[in-house]
Short mmCIF file of N, CA and C in Angstrom, two decimals:
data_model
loop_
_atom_site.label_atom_id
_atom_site.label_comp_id
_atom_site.label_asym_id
_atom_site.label_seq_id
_atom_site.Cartn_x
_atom_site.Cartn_y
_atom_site.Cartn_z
N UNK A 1 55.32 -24.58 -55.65
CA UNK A 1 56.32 -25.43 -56.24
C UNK A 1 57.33 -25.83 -55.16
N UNK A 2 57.89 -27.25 -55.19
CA UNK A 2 58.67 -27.76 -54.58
C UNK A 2 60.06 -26.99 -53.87
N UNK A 3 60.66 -26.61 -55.33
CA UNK A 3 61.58 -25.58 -55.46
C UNK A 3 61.60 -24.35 -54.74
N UNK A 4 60.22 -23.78 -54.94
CA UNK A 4 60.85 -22.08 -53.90
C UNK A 4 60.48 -22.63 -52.68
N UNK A 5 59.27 -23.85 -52.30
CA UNK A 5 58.84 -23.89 -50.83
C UNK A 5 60.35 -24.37 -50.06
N UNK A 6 61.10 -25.01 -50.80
CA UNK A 6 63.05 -25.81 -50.02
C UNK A 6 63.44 -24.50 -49.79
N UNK A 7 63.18 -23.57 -50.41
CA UNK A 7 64.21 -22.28 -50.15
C UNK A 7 63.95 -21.30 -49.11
N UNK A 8 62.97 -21.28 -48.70
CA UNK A 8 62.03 -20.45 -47.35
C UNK A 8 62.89 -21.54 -46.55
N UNK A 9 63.10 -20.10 -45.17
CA UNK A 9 63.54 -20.75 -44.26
C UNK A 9 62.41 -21.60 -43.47
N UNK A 10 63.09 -21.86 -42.17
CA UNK A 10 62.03 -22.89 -41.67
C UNK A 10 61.10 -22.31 -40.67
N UNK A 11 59.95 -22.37 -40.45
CA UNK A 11 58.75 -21.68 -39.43
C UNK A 11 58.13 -22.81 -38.29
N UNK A 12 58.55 -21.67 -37.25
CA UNK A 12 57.73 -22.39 -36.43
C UNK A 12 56.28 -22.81 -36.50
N UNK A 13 56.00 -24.30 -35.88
CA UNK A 13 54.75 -24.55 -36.05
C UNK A 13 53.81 -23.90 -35.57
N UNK A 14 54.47 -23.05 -34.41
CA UNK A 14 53.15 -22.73 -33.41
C UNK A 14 52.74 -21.12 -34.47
N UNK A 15 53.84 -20.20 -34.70
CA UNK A 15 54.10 -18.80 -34.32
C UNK A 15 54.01 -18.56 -36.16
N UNK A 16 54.10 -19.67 -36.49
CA UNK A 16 54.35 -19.75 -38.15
C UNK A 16 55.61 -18.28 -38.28
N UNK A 17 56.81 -18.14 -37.16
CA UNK A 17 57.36 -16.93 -37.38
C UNK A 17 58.85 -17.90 -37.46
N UNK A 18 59.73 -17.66 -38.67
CA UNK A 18 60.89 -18.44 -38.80
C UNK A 18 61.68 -17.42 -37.67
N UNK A 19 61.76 -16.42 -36.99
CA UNK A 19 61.97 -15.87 -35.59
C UNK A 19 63.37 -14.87 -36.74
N UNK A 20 63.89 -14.98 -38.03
CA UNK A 20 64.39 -13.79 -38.66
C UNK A 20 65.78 -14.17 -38.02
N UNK A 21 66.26 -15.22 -37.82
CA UNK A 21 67.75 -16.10 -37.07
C UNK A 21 68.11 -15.25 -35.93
N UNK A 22 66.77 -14.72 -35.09
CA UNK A 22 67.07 -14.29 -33.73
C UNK A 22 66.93 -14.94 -33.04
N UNK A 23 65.91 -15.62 -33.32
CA UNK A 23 65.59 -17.23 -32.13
C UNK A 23 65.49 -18.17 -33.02
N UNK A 24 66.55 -19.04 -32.29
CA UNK A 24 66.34 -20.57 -32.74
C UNK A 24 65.14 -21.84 -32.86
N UNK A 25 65.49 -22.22 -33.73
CA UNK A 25 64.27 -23.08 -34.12
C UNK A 25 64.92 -24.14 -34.05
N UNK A 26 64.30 -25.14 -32.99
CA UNK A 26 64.28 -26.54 -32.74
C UNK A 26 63.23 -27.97 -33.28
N UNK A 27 63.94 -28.86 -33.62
CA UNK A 27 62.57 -29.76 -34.51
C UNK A 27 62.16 -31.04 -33.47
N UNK A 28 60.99 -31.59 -33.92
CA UNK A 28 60.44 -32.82 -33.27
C UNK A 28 61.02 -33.74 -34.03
N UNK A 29 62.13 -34.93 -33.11
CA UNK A 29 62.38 -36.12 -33.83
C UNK A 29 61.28 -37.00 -34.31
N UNK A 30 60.24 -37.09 -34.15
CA UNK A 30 59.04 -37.77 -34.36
C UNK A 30 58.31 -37.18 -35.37
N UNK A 31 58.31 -36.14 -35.75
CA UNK A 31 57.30 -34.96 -36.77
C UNK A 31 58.14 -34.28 -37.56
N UNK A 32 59.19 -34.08 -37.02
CA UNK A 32 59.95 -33.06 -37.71
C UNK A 32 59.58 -31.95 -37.96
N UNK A 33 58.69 -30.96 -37.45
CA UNK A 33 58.11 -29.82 -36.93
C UNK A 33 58.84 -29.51 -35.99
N UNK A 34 58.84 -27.60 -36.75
CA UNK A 34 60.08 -26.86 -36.05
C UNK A 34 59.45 -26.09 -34.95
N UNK A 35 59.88 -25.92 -34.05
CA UNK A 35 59.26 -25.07 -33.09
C UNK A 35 60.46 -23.87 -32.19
N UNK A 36 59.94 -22.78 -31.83
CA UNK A 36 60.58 -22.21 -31.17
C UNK A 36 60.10 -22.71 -29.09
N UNK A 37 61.47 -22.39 -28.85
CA UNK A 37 61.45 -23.13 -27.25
C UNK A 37 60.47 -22.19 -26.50
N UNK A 38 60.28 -20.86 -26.93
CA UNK A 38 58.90 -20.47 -25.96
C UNK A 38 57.83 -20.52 -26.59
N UNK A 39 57.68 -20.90 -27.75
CA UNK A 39 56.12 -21.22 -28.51
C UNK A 39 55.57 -22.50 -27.62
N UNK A 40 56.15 -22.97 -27.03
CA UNK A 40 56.12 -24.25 -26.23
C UNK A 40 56.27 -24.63 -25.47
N UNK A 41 56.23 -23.47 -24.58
CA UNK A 41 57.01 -23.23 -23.20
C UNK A 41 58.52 -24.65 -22.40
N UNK A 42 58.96 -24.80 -23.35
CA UNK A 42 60.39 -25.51 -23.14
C UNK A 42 61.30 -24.97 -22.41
N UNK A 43 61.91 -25.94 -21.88
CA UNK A 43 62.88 -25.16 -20.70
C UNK A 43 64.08 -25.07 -21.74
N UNK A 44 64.88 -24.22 -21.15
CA UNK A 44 66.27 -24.44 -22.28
C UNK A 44 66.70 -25.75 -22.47
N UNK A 45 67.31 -25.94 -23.77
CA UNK A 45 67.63 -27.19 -23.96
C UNK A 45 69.26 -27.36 -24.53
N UNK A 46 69.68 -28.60 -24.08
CA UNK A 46 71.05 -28.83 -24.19
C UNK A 46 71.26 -29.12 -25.50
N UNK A 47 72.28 -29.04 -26.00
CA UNK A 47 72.29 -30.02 -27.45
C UNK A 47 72.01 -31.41 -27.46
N UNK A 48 72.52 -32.35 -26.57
CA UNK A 48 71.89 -33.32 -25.85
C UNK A 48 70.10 -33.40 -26.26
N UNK A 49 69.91 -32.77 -25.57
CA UNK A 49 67.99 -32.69 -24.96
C UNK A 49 67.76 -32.46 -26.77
N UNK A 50 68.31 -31.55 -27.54
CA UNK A 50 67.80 -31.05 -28.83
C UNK A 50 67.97 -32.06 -30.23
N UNK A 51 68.45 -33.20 -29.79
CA UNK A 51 68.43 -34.28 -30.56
C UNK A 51 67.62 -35.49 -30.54
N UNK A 52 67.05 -35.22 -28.96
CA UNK A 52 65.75 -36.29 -28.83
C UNK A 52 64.55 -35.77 -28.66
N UNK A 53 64.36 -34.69 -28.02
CA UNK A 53 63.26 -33.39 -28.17
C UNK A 53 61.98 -33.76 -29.05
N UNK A 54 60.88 -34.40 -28.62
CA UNK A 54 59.45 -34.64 -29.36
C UNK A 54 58.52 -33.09 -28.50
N UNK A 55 57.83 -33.09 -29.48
CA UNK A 55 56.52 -31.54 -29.45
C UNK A 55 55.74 -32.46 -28.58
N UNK A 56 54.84 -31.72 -28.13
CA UNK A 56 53.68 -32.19 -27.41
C UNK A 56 52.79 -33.49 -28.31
N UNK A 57 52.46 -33.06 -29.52
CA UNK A 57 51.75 -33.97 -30.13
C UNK A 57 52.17 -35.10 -30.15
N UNK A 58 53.36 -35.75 -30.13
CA UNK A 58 54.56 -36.81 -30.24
C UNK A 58 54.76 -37.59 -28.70
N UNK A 59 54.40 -36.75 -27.86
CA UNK A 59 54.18 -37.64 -26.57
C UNK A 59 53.29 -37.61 -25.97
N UNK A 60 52.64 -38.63 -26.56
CA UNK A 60 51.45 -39.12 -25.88
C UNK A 60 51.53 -40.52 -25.22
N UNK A 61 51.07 -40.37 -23.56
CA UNK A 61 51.13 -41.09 -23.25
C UNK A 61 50.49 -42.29 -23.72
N UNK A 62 51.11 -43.63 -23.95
CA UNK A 62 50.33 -44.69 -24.72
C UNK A 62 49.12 -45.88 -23.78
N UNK A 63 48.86 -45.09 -22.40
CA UNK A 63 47.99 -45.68 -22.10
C UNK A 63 46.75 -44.78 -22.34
N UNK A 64 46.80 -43.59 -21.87
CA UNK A 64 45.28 -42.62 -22.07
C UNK A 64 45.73 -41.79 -23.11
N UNK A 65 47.15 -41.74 -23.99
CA UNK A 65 46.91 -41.20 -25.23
C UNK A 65 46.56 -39.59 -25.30
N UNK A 66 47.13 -39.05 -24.36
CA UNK A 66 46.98 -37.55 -24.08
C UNK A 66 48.47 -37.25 -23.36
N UNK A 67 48.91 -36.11 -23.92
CA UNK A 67 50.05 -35.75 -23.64
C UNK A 67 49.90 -34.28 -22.55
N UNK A 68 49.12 -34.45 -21.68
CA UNK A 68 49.05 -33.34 -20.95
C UNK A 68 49.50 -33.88 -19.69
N UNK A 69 49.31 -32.88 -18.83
CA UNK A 69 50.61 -33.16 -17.42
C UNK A 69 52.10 -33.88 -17.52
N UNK A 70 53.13 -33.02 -17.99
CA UNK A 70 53.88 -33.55 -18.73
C UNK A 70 55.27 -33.45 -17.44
N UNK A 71 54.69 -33.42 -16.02
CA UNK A 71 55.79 -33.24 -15.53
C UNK A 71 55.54 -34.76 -14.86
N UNK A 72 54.31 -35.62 -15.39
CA UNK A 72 54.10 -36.88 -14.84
C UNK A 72 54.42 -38.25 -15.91
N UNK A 73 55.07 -37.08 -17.00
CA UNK A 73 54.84 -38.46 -18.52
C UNK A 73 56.43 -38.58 -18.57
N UNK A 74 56.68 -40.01 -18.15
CA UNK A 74 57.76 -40.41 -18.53
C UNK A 74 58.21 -41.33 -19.86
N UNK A 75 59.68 -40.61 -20.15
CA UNK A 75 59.76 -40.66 -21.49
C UNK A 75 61.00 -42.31 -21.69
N UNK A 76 60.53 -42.80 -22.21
CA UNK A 76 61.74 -44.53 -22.19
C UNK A 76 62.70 -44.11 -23.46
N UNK A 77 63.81 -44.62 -23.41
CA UNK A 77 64.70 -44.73 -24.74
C UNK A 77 64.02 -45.01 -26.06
N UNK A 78 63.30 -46.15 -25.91
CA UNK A 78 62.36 -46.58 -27.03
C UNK A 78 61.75 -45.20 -27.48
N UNK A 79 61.51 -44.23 -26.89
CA UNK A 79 60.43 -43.40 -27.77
C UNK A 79 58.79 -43.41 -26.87
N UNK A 80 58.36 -44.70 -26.21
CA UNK A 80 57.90 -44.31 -25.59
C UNK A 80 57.12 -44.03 -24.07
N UNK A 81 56.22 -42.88 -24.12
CA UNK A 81 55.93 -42.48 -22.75
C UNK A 81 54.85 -42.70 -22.28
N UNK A 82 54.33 -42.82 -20.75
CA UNK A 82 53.59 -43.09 -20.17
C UNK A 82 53.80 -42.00 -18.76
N UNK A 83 51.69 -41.95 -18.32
CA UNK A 83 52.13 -40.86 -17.35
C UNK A 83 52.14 -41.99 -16.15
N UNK A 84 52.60 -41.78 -15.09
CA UNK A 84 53.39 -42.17 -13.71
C UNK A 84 52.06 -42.90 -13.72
N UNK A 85 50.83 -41.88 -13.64
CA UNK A 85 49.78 -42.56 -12.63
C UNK A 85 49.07 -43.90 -13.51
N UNK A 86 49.01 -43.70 -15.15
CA UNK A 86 48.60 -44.64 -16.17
C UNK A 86 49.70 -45.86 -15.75
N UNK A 87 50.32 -46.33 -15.21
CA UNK A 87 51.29 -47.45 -15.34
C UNK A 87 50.84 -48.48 -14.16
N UNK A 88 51.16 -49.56 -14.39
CA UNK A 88 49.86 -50.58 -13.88
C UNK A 88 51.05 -51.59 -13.40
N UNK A 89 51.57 -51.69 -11.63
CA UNK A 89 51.39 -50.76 -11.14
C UNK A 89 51.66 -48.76 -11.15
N UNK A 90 50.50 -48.22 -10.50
CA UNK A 90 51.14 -46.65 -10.82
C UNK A 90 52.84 -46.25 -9.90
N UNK A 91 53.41 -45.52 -10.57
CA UNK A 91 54.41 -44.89 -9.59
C UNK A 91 53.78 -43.36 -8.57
N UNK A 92 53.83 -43.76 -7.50
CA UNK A 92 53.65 -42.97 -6.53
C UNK A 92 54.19 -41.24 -7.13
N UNK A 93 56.07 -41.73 -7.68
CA UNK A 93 56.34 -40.19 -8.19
C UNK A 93 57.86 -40.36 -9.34
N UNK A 94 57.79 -39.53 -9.66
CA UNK A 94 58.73 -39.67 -10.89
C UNK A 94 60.11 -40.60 -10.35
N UNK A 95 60.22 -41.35 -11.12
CA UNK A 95 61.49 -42.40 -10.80
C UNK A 95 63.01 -41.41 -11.14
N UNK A 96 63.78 -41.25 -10.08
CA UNK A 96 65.29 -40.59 -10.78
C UNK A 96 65.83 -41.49 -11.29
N UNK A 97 66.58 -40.86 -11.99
CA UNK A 97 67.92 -41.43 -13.09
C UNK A 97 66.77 -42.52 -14.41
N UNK A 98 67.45 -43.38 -15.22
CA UNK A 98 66.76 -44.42 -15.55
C UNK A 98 66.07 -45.00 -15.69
N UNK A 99 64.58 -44.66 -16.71
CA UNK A 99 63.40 -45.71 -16.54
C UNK A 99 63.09 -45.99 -17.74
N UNK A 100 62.91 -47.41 -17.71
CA UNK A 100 62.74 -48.34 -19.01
C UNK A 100 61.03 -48.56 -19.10
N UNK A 101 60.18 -48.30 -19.75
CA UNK A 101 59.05 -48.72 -20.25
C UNK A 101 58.60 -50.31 -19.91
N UNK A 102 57.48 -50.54 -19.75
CA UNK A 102 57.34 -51.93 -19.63
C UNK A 102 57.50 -53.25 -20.40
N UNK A 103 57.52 -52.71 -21.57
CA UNK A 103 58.49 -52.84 -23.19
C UNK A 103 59.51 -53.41 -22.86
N UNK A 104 60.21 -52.45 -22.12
CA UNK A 104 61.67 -52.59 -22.31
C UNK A 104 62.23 -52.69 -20.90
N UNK A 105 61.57 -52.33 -20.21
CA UNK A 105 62.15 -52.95 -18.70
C UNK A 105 62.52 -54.47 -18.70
N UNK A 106 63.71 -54.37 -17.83
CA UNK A 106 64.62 -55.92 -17.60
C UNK A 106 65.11 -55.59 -15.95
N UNK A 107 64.36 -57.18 -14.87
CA UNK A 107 65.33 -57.07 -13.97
C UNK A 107 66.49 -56.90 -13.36
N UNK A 108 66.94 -55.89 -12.73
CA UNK A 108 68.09 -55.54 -12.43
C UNK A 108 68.96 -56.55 -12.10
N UNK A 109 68.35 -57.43 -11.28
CA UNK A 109 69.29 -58.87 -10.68
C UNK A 109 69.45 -60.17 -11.57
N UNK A 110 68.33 -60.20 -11.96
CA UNK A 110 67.88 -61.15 -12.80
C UNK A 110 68.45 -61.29 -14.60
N UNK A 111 67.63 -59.90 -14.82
CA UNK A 111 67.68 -60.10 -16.17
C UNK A 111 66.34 -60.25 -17.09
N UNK A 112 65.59 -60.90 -16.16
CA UNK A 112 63.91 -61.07 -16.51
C UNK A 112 63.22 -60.07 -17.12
N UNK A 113 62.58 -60.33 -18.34
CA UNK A 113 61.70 -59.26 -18.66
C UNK A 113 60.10 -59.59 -18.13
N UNK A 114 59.99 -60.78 -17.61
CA UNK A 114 58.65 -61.09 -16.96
C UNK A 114 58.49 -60.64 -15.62
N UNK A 115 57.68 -59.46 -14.81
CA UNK A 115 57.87 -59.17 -13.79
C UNK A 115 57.05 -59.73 -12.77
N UNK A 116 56.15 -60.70 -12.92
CA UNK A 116 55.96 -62.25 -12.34
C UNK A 116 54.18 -61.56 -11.40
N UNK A 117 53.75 -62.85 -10.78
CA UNK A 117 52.58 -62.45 -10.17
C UNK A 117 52.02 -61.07 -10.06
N UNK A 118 53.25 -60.39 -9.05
CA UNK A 118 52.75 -59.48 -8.26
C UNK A 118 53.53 -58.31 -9.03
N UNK A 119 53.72 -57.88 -9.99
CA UNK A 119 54.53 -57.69 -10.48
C UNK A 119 56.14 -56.53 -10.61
N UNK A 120 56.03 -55.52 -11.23
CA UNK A 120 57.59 -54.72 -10.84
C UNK A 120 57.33 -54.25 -9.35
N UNK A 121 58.45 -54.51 -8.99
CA UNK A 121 58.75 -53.89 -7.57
C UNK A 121 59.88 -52.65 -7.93
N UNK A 122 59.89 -51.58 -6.54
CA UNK A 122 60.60 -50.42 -6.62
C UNK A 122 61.16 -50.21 -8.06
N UNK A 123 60.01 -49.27 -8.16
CA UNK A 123 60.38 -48.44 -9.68
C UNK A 123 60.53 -48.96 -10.53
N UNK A 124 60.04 -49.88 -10.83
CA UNK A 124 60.04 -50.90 -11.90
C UNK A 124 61.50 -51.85 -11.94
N UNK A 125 62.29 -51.82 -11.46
CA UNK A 125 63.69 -51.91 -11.18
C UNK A 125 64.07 -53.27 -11.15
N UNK A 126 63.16 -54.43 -10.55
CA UNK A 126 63.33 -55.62 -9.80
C UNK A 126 61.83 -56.84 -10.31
N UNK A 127 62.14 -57.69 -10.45
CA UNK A 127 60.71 -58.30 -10.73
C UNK A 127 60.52 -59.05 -9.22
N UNK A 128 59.12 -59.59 -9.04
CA UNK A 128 58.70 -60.25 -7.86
C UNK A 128 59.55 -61.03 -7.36
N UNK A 129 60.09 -61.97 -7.74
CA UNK A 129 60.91 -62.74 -7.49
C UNK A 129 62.00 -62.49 -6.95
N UNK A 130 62.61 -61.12 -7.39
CA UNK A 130 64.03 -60.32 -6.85
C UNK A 130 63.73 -59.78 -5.55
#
């Protein structure tokens, strides 16, 4: 019944162990599946990080659609991610600060969302033309 299942606390997906309010349980904005941060080997997370925080299943990269090697899958504001080497052109290595999806990437100088012939230059940052 609806009723007693609202009243159980909440369980992790992995450990099915609600951790007894010794360890915290964090959810996927995308699933809403609760997980504990070492069922998932997660690094600590900020309150920040714990409001945008997707599970593995939830980021998948949307070119090969597998969310493994996750220190290569970059994550866009939009929601979503792609790994470095799937991105056409690939990035050599993780871009610092700021990276917009190809979605949502806009020339820095410009403004352009068309990144022209040859196309994004440095880090997606600039279109051909810039």
């Amino acid at each position: 019944d609806w009723k007693v299942l609202s009243k159980m606390p909440p369980s992790c997906a992995k450990c099915a162990s609600s951790g007894h309010g010794r360890h915290k349980l964090f959810q996927c904005v995308c699933c809403g599946e609760s997980y504990h941060s070492f069922c998932v080997n997660a690094k600590p997370l900020t309150d920040a990080d714990e409001e945008c925080w997707r599970c593995e299943d939830c980021n998948l990269c949307r070119v090969c659609h597998r969310g493994h090697d996750e220190d290569h899958l970059l994550l866009c504001d939009c929601g979503a991610a792609y790994h470095t080497y799937c991105l056409k052109p690939p990035l050599k290595s993780v871009p610092t600060g700021d990276w917009r999806c190809p979605k949502c990437v806009k020339c820095e100088r410009c403004q352009t969302t068309k990144p022209g012939r040859a196309g994004w230059r440095v880090n997606y940052r600039f279109c051909d033309e810039c």
